[in-house]
Coordinates of C-alpha atoms in Angstrom, one line a residue:
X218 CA -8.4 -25.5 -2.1
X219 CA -11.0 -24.6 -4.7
X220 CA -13.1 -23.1 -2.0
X221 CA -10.1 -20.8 -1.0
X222 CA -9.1 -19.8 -4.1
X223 CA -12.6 -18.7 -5.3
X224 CA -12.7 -16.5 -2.1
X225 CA -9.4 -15.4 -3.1
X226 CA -10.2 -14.0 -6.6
X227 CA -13.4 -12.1 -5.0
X228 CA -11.8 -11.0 -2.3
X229 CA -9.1 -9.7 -4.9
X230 CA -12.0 -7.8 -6.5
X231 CA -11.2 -5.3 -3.6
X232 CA -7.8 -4.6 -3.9
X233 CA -8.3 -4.5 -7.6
X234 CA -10.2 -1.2 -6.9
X235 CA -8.2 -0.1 -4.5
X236 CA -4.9 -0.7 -6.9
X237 CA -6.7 0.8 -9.9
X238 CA -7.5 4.0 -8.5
X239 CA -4.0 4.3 -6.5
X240 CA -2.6 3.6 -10.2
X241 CA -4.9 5.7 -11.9
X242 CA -4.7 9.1 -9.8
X243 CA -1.5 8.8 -9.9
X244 CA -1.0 9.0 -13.8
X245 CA -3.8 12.1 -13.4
X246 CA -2.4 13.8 -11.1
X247 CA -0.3 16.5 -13.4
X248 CA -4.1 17.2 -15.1
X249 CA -5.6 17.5 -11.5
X250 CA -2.9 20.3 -10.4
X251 CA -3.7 22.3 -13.5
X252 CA -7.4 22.1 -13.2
X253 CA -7.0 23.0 -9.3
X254 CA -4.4 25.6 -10.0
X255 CA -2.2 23.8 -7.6
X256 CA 1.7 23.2 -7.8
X257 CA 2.0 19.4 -9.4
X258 CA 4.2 17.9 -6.2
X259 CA 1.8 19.4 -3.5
X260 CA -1.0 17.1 -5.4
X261 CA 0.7 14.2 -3.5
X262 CA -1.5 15.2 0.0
X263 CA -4.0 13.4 -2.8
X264 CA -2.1 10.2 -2.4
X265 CA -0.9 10.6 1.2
X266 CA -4.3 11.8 2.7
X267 CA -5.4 8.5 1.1
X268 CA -2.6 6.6 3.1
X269 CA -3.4 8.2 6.1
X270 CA -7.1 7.7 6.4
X271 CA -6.3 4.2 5.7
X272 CA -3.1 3.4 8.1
X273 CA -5.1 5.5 11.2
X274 CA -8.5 3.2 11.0
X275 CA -6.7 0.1 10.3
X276 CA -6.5 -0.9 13.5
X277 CA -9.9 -0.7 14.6
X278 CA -10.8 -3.1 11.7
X279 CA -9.9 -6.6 13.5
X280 CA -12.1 -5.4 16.4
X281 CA -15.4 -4.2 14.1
X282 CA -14.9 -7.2 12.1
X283 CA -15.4 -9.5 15.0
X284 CA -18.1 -7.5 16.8
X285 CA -20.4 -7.5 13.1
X286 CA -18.9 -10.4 11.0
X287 CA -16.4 -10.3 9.0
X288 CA -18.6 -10.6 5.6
X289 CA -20.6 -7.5 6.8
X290 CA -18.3 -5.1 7.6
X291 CA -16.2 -6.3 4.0
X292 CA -19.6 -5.4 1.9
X293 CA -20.2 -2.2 3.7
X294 CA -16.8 -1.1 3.1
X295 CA -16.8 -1.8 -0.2
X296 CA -20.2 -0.3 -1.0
X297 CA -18.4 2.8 1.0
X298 CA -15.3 3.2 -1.4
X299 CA -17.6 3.0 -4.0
X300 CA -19.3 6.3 -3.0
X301 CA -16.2 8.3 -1.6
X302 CA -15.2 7.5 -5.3
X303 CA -17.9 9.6 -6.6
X304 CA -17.4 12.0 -4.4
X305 CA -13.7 12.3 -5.1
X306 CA -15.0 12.7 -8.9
X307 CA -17.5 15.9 -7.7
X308 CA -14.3 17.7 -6.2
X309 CA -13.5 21.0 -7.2
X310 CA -11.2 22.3 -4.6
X311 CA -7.9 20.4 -3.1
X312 CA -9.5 20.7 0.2
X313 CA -12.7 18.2 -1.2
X314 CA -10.4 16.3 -2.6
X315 CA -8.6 15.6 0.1
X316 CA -11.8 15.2 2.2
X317 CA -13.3 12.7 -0.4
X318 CA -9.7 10.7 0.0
X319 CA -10.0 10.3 3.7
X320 CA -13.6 8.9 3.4
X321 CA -12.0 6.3 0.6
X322 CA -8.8 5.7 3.0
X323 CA -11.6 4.6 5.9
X324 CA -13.3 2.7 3.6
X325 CA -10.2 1.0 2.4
X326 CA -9.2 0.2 6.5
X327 CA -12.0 -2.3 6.5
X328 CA -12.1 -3.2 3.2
X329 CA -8.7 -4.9 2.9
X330 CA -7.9 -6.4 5.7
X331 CA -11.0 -7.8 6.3
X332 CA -11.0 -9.3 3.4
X333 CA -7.9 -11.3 3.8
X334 CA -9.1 -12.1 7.2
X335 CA -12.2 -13.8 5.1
X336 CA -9.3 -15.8 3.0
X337 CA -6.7 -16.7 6.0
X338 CA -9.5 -17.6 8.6
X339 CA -10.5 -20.5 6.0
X340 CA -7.6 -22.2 5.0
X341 CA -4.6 -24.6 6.2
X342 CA -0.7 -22.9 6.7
X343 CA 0.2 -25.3 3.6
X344 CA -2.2 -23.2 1.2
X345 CA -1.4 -20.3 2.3
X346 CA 1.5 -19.2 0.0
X347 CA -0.9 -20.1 -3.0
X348 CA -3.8 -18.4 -1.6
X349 CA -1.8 -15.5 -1.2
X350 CA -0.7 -15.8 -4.7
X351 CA -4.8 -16.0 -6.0
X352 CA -4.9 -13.1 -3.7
X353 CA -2.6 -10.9 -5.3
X354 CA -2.5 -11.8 -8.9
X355 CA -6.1 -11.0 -9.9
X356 CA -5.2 -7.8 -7.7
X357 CA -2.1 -6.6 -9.8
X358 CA -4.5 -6.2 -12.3
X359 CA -5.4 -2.9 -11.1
X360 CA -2.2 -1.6 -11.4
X361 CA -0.9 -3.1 -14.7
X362 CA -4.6 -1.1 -16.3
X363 CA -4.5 1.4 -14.0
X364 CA -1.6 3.7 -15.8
X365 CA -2.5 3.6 -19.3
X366 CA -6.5 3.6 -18.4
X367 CA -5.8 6.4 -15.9
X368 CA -3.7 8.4 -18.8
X369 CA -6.3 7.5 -21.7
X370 CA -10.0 8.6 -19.6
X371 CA -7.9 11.6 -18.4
X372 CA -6.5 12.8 -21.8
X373 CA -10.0 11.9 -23.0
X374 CA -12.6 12.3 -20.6
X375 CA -10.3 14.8 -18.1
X376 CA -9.1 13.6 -14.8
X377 CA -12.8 12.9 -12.6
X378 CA -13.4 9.5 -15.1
X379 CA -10.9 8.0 -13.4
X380 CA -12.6 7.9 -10.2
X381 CA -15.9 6.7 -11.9
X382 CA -14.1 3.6 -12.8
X383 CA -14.4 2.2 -9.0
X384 CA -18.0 2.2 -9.2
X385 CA -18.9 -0.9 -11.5
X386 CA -15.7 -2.5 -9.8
X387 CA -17.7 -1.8 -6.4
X388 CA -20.8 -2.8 -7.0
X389 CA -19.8 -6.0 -9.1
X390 CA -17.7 -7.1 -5.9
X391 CA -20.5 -6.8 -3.7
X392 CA -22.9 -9.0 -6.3
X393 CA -19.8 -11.8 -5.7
X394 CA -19.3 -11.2 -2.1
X395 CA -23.2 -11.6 -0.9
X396 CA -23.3 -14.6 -3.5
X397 CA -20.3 -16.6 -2.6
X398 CA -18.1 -16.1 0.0
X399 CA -19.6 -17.7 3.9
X400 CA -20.2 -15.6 6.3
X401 CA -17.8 -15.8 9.6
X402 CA -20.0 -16.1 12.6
X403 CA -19.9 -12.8 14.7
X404 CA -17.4 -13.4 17.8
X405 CA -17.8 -11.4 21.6
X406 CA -14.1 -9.4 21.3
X407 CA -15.6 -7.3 24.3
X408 CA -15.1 -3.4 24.5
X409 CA -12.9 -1.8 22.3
X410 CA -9.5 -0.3 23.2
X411 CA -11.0 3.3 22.8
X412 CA -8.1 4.8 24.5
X413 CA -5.9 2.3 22.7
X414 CA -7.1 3.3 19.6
X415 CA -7.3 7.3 20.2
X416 CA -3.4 7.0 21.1
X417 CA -2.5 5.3 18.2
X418 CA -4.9 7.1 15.8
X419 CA -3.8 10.3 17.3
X420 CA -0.3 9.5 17.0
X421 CA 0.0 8.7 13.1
X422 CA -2.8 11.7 11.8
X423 CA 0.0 14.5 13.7
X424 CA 2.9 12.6 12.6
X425 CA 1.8 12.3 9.1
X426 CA 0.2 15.6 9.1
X427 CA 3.5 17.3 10.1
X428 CA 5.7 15.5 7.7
X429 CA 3.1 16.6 5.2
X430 CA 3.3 19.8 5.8
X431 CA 7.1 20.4 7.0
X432 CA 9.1 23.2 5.0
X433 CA 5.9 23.9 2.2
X434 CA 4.3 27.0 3.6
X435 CA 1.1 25.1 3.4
X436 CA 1.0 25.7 7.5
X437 CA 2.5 28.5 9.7
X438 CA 5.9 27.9 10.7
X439 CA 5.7 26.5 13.9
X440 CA 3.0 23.9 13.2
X441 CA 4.4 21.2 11.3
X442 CA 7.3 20.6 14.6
X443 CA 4.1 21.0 16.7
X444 CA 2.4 17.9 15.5
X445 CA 5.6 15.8 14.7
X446 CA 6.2 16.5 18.0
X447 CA 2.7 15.7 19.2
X448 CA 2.9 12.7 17.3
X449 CA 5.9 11.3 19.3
X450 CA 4.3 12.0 22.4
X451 CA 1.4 10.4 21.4
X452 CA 3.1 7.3 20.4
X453 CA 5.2 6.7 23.3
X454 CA 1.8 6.7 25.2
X455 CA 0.3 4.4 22.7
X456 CA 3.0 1.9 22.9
X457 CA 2.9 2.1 26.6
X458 CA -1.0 1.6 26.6
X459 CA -0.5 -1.1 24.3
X460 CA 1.7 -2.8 26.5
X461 CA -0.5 -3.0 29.4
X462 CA -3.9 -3.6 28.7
X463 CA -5.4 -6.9 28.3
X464 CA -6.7 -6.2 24.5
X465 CA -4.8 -3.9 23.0
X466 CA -5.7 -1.5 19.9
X467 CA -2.5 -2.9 18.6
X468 CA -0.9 -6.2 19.6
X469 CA 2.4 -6.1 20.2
X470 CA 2.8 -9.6 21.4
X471 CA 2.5 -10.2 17.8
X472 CA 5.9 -9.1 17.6
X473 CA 7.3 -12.1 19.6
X474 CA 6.9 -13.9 16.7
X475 CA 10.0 -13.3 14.7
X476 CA 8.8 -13.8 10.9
X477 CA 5.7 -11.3 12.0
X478 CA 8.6 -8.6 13.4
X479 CA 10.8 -8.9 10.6
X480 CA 7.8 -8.5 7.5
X481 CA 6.2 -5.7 9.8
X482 CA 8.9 -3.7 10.5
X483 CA 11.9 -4.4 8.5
X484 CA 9.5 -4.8 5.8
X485 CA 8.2 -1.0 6.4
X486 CA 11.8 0.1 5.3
X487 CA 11.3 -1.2 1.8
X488 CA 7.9 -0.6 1.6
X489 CA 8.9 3.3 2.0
X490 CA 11.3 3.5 -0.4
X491 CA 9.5 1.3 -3.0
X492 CA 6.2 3.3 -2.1
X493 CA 7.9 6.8 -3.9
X494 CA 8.0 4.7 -7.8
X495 CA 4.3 4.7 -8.6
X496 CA 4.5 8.4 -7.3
X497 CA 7.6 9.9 -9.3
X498 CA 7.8 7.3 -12.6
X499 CA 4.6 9.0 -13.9
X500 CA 5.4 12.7 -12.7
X501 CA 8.9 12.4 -14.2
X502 CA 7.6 11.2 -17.3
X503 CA 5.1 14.0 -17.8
X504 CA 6.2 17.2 -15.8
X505 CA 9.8 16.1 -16.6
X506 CA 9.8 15.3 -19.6
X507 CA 6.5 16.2 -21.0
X508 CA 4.8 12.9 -22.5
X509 CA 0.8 13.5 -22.2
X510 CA -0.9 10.9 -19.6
X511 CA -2.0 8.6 -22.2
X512 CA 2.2 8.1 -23.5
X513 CA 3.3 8.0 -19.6
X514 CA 0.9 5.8 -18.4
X515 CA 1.5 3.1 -21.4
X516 CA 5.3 3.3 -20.1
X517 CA 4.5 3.6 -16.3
X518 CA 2.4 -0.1 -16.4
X519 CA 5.7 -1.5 -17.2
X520 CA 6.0 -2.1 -13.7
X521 CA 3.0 -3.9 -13.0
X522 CA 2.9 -5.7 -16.2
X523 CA 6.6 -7.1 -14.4
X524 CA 5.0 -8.0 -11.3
X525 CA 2.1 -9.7 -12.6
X526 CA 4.6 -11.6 -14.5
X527 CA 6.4 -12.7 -11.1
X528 CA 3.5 -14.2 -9.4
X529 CA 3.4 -18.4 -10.9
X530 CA 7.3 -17.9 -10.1
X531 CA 6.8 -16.9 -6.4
X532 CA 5.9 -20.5 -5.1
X533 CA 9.1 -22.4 -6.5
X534 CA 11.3 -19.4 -6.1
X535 CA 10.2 -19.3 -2.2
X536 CA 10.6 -23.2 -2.2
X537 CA 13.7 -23.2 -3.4
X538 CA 15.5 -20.3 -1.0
X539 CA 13.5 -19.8 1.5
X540 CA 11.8 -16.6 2.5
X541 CA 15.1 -15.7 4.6
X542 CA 17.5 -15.7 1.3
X543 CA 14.7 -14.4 -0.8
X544 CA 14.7 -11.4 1.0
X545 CA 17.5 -10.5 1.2
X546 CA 18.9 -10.9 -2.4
X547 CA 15.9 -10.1 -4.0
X548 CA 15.5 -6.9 -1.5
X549 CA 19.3 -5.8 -3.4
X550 CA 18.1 -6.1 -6.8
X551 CA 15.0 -4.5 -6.0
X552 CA 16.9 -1.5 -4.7
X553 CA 18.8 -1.6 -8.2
X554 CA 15.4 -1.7 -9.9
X555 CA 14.2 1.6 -8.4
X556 CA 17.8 3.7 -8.4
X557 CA 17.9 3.1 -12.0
X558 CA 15.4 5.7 -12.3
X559 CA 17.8 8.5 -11.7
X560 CA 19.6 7.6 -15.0
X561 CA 16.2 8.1 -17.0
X562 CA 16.4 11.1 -19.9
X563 CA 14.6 11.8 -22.7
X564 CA 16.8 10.6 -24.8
X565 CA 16.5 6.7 -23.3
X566 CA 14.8 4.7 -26.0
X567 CA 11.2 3.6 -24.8
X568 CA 11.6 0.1 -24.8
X569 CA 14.5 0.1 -22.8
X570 CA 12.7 1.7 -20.2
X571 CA 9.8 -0.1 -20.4
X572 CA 12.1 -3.0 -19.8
X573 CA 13.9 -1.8 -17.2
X574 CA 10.6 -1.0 -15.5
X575 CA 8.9 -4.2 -16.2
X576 CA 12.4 -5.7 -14.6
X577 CA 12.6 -3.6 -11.5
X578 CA 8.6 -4.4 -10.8
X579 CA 9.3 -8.0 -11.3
X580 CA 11.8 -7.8 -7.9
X581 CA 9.5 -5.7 -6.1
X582 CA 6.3 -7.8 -6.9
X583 CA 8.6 -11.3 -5.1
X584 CA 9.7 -8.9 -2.5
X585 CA 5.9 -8.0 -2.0
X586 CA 4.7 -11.7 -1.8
X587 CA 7.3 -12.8 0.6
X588 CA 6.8 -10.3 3.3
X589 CA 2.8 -10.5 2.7
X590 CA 3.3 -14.1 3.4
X591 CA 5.6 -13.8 5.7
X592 CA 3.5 -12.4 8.5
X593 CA 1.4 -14.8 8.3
X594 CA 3.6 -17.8 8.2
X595 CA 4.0 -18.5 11.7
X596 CA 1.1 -16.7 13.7
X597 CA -1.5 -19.2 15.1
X598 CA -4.7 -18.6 14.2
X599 CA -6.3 -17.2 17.3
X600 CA -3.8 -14.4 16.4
X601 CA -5.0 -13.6 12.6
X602 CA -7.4 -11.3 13.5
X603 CA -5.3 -8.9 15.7
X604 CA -2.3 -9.7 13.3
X605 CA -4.1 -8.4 9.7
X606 CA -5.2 -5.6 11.8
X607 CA -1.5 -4.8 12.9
X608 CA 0.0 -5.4 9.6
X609 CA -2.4 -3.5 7.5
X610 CA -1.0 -0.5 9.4
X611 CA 2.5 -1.3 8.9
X612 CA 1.9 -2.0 5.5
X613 CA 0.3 1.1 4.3
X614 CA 2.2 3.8 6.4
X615 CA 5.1 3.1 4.9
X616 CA 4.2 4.0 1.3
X617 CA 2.7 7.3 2.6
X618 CA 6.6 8.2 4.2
X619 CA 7.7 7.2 0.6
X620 CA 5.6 9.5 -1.3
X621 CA 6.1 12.1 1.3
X622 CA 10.2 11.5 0.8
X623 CA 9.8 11.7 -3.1
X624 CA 7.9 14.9 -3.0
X625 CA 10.6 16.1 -0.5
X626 CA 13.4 15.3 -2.2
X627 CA 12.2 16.7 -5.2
X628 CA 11.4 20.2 -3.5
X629 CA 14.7 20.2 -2.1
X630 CA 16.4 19.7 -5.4
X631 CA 14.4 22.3 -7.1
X632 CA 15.0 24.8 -4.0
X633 CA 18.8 24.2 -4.2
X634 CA 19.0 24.5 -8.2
X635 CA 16.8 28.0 -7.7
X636 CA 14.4 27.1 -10.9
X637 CA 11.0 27.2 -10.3
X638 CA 9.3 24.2 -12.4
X639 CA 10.6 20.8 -12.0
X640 CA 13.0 19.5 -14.3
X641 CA 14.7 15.6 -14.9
X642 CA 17.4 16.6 -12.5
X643 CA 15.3 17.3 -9.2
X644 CA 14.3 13.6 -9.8
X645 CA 17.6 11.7 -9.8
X646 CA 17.8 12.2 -6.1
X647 CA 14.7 11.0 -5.5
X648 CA 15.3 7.9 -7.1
X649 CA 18.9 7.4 -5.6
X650 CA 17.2 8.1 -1.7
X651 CA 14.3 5.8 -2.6
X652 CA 17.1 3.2 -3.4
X653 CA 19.0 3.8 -0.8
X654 CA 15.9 3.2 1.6
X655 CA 14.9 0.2 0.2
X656 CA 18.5 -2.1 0.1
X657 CA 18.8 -0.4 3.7
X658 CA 16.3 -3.3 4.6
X659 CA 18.2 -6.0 3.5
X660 CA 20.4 -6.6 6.2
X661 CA 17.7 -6.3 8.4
X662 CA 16.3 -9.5 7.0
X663 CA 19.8 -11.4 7.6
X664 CA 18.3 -11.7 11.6
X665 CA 15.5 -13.9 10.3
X666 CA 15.8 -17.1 11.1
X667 CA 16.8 -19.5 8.3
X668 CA 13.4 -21.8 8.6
X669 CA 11.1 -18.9 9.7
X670 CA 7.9 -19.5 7.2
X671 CA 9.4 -23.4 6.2
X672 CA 5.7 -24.7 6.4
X673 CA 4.5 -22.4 4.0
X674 CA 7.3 -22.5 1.7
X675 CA 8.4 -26.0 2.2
X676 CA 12.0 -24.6 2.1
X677 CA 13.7 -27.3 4.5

């Protein structure tokens, strides 16, 4: 297990970056929309284009990583995200920004789940759920610095330092990578699903790109109903591809597997509405209230200082209900955690608010584990290379819909209340629907069976 949980922590070193600058732009994006003379919640296309990028080339990473070796394709992704970063930093328009983001977002499809397809391909399904936990807790170190560093280089420096940060990250993971981890041995996968993976790439870039875009003048009229449309079409074709080729782009036979269905899909509903808080806590905090960066992002890390604190409790909480119980209770009081937003004022005393935050991403954090684990659980292993491939999609689309819903509902609230800027009040809805999204998935999880993941959790 040592081996495993060394290529754990430097495998972690990934989504450490990737967490710190999610956490980070966010707490800087109120200084980016007045340096780029842009409207504050339109600076979320900086957060979804991210998403996007990332969720469309996903699926092709299973397939690269076999064809190259997995150990390859994890440095040169790495060494990628480093320099998109940079670039990101240069930008002096939305539109470069944006560009820069999409470079990051490819470099993040391989990075990520290539990495974990280093870890899982190397252990046994009784390490997993501490693996996992290796995984992720060196990880949630990017966002628990991520607000406050964000908010202090940005008040000091202005808002381009807080890309720079990824670049020692970068270039210290690759040190660790080429040093440590063993190489996996190139496989034959045999041609890629090119039409497979046009379909599906096709389909989420014009469904994103019209939700994106839908009702913000940002496009003519008719265009954003174009390409939600064109999106639809294109995924109907992509799921019927899918279906009937040999090798897929995406494998849906994966979905068979009922603890893989239920954390893929089900788990996409609370990974929307969960997706919005790292978006509207900071931006409620400084547009609505008016704290500088450095004040909100001290408050914001609440949450990730909470789900940091979660992770030694995941294994015996998991062992002791079972993933099936787990979530669905803890999906409830997660949902609790995130409506309580829409009670927030000025005049709420700052440590009960960094409580309540720290509680609310304690809940999310277990909720996070579980289905991450989840997916996992039960796949054999000739399956764990098409299965990160298929998951990492599912699991980073949905926090793309839940920024897009935030910034939505808070548009709609201003529209409706006929003041320009936005004030605390556009934001309670947002937090309520977020809510709302989230505890929608907990009956979902009732279906699961009651021993789906037992040998990882040792529930019996």
């Amino acid at each position: 297990m040592a081996d495993a949980r060394v290529t754990a922590v430097i495998v972690a070193s990934a989504l450490f970056m990737q967490n710190l600058d999610s956490a980070a732009v966010v707490t800087a994006l109120p200084s980016m929309a007045r340096e780029l003379n842009e409207d504050p919640a339109r600076l979320g296309v900086a957060i979804t284009s991210y998403l996007v990028a990332l969720t469309v080339f996903i699926p092709v990473s299973g397939y690269v990583a076999d064809r190259f070796g997995a150990k390859r394709v994890f440095l040169i992704a790495i060494a990628l995200f480093g320099l998109s970063s940079a670039a990101c930093g240069l930008s002096n328009s939305l539109g470069e920004l944006v560009a820069a983001r999409v470079l990051q977002g490819m470099a993040g499809a391989m990075m990520v789940p290539v990495g974990r397809l280093l870890l899982l391909s190397g252990i046994r399904k009784d390490e997993m759920l501490t693996a996992m936990t290796w995984l992720t807790m060196p990880a949630m170190l990017g966002p628990i610095l991520g607000p406050p560093l964000g908010g202090i280089l940005t008040d000091l420096f202005g808002w381009r330092s807080v890309f720079w940060i990824n670049l020692p990250v970068a270039a210290f993971g690759l040190v660790m990578v080429a040093w440590k981890i063993t190489p996996l041995p190139p496989a034959n996968p045999g041609p890629p699903d090119l039409r497979g993976l046009a379909l599906v790439g096709g389909a989420l870039a014009a469904a994103m790109a019209g939700i994106e875009t839908v009702g913000r003048g940002v496009l003519p009229d008719h265009w954003p109903g174009a390409l939600l449309a064109l999106g639809g079409v294109l995924g109907w074709l992509a799921i019927r591809h899918c279906r009937r080729v040999e090798k897929p782009a995406l494998d849906l036979t994966l979905l068979r597997h009922a603890s893989f269905r239920h954390a893929a899909l089900s788990g996409s509903l609370f990974r929307m509405g969960a997706g919005g808080v790292p978006f509207l806590v900071p931006m409620l905090l400084q547009v609505g209230f008016g704290w500088g960066a450095t004040e909100a992002g001290f408050v914001a890390f609440a949450t990730a200082i909470g789900a940091f604190a979660m992770k030694p409790l995941t294994r015996p909480i998991l062992r002791r209900f079972g993933f099936r119980n787990v979530l669905i209770g803890n999906g409830l009081l997660a949902a609790a955690g995130v409506a309580i937003g829409a009670a927030f004022t000025p005049a709420w005393p700052i440590a009960a608010m960094f409580v309540v935050l720290a509680l609310g991403g304690l809940f999310r954090s277990l909720q996070f584990t579980a289905l991450n684990t989840l997916a996992f659980a039960d796949l054999p292993r000739e399956k764990l290379s098409a299965g990160t491939s298929f998951y990492g999609t599912a699991q980073q689309l949905p926090p793309a819909l839940g920024v897009v819903l935030a910034t939505t509902s808070l548009e709609v609230s201003r529209n409706m209340a006929g003041h320009e800027a936005l004030l605390p009040s556009d934001f309670t809805a947002a937090f309520l629907i977020a809510g709302l999204v989230v505890s929608s998935a907990s009956p979902l999880f009732a279906r699961l069976p009651r021993d789906a993941g037992a040998e990882v959790s040792g529930k019996r």
